[in-house]
One Martini backbone bead per residue (centre of mass of N, CA, C, O) as a GRO file, in nm:
protein
  107
    1UNK     BB    1  -0.473  -2.060  -0.583
    2UNK     BB    2  -0.785  -1.916  -0.471
    3UNK     BB    3  -0.836  -1.622  -0.271
    4UNK     BB    4  -1.136  -1.597  -0.056
    5UNK     BB    5  -1.325  -1.337   0.082
    6UNK     BB    6  -1.601  -1.324   0.359
    7UNK     BB    7  -1.802  -1.039   0.494
    8UNK     BB    8  -2.004  -1.081   0.766
    9UNK     BB    9  -2.247  -1.084   1.009
   10UNK     BB   10  -2.386  -1.324   0.884
   11UNK     BB   11  -2.304  -1.663   1.011
   12UNK     BB   12  -2.494  -1.831   0.816
   13UNK     BB   13  -2.419  -1.701   0.556
   14UNK     BB   14  -2.097  -1.753   0.549
   15UNK     BB   15  -2.143  -2.071   0.547
   16UNK     BB   16  -2.315  -2.113   0.299
   17UNK     BB   17  -2.153  -1.968   0.123
   18UNK     BB   18  -1.897  -2.132   0.141
   19UNK     BB   19  -2.047  -2.402   0.032
   20UNK     BB   20  -2.078  -2.309  -0.213
   21UNK     BB   21  -1.824  -2.210  -0.349
   22UNK     BB   22  -1.676  -2.489  -0.311
   23UNK     BB   23  -1.863  -2.637  -0.494
   24UNK     BB   24  -1.838  -2.451  -0.753
   25UNK     BB   25  -1.508  -2.509  -0.776
   26UNK     BB   26  -1.550  -2.834  -0.762
   27UNK     BB   27  -1.658  -2.830  -1.049
   28UNK     BB   28  -1.398  -2.722  -1.204
   29UNK     BB   29  -1.126  -2.824  -0.996
   30UNK     BB   30  -1.124  -2.605  -0.742
   31UNK     BB   31  -0.967  -2.512  -0.469
   32UNK     BB   32  -1.044  -2.291  -0.238
   33UNK     BB   33  -0.942  -2.003  -0.042
   34UNK     BB   34  -1.120  -1.928   0.276
   35UNK     BB   35  -1.235  -1.661   0.443
   36UNK     BB   36  -1.408  -1.541   0.755
   37UNK     BB   37  -1.577  -1.255   0.822
   38UNK     BB   38  -1.770  -1.037   1.069
   39UNK     BB   39  -1.606  -0.815   1.002
   40UNK     BB   40  -1.389  -0.544   0.847
   41UNK     BB   41  -1.149  -0.506   1.070
   42UNK     BB   42  -1.056  -0.803   1.028
   43UNK     BB   43  -0.998  -0.744   0.699
   44UNK     BB   44  -0.843  -0.555   0.731
   45UNK     BB   45  -0.601  -0.627   0.918
   46UNK     BB   46  -0.500  -0.881   0.734
   47UNK     BB   47  -0.415  -0.688   0.488
   48UNK     BB   48  -0.264  -0.496   0.628
   49UNK     BB   49  -0.054  -0.668   0.847
   50UNK     BB   50  -0.044  -0.926   0.725
   51UNK     BB   51  -0.053  -0.923   0.378
   52UNK     BB   52  -0.279  -1.020   0.260
   53UNK     BB   53  -0.438  -1.209  -0.024
   54UNK     BB   54  -0.667  -1.107  -0.261
   55UNK     BB   55  -0.896  -1.188  -0.547
   56UNK     BB   56  -1.162  -1.217  -0.348
   57UNK     BB   57  -1.447  -1.002  -0.241
   58UNK     BB   58  -1.724  -1.042  -0.048
   59UNK     BB   59  -1.915  -0.769   0.053
   60UNK     BB   60  -2.094  -0.611   0.288
   61UNK     BB   61  -2.262  -0.325   0.380
   62UNK     BB   62  -2.434  -0.395   0.602
   63UNK     BB   63  -2.238  -0.315   0.927
   64UNK     BB   64  -2.125  -0.320   1.195
   65UNK     BB   65  -1.948  -0.025   1.253
   66UNK     BB   66  -1.799  -0.087   0.955
   67UNK     BB   67  -1.885   0.007   0.633
   68UNK     BB   68  -1.819  -0.152   0.344
   69UNK     BB   69  -1.758   0.095   0.168
   70UNK     BB   70  -1.501   0.155   0.389
   71UNK     BB   71  -1.370  -0.108   0.346
   72UNK     BB   72  -1.316  -0.082   0.050
   73UNK     BB   73  -1.150   0.204   0.038
   74UNK     BB   74  -0.923   0.080   0.215
   75UNK     BB   75  -0.840  -0.193   0.006
   76UNK     BB   76  -0.764  -0.019  -0.216
   77UNK     BB   77  -0.520   0.149  -0.088
   78UNK     BB   78  -0.365  -0.150   0.034
   79UNK     BB   79  -0.407  -0.360  -0.245
   80UNK     BB   80  -0.408  -0.491  -0.443
   81UNK     BB   81  -0.574  -0.619  -0.677
   82UNK     BB   82  -0.972  -0.696  -0.650
   83UNK     BB   83  -1.252  -0.853  -0.675
   84UNK     BB   84  -1.558  -0.677  -0.571
   85UNK     BB   85  -1.798  -0.815  -0.398
   86UNK     BB   86  -2.145  -0.699  -0.312
   87UNK     BB   87  -2.356  -0.745  -0.039
   88UNK     BB   88  -2.726  -0.736  -0.059
   89UNK     BB   89  -3.043  -0.628  -0.053
   90UNK     BB   90  -3.016  -0.359  -0.144
   91UNK     BB   91  -3.048  -0.214  -0.458
   92UNK     BB   92  -2.887   0.090  -0.405
   93UNK     BB   93  -2.653  -0.006  -0.285
   94UNK     BB   94  -2.540  -0.159  -0.522
   95UNK     BB   95  -2.487   0.075  -0.713
   96UNK     BB   96  -2.278   0.237  -0.502
   97UNK     BB   97  -2.048   0.006  -0.535
   98UNK     BB   98  -1.905   0.142  -0.822
   99UNK     BB   99  -1.765   0.351  -0.641
  100UNK     BB  100  -1.563   0.060  -0.552
  101UNK     BB  101  -1.509  -0.120  -0.803
  102UNK     BB  102  -1.784  -0.289  -0.757
  103UNK     BB  103  -1.989  -0.520  -0.761
  104UNK     BB  104  -2.343  -0.712  -0.739
  105UNK     BB  105  -2.510  -0.890  -0.517
  106UNK     BB  106  -2.805  -1.000  -0.486
  107UNK     BB  107  -3.065  -1.122  -0.232
   0.00000   0.00000   0.00000
């Protein structure tokens, strides 16, 4: 089973993106385990303190509290390798995400 984390402060985006991913994986006969986080600190805690491993992490860049790039940097330090996809509305932030080993998904 593929393990996916979605971290975004926009709660409606979290729900709609979860539905989109669930449908997309169902179309190829897969059922992912999806965990949702509304802020970066809780995602870091899940990985760092509870040893949760994710295969793919979708991470918002602009979030209150801890900025998405800081979250990414910390996750890279404490987690086994994972696919990192930044979700952002701001194009130049998507390019900066490559510095953290991420790919970008602009909405």
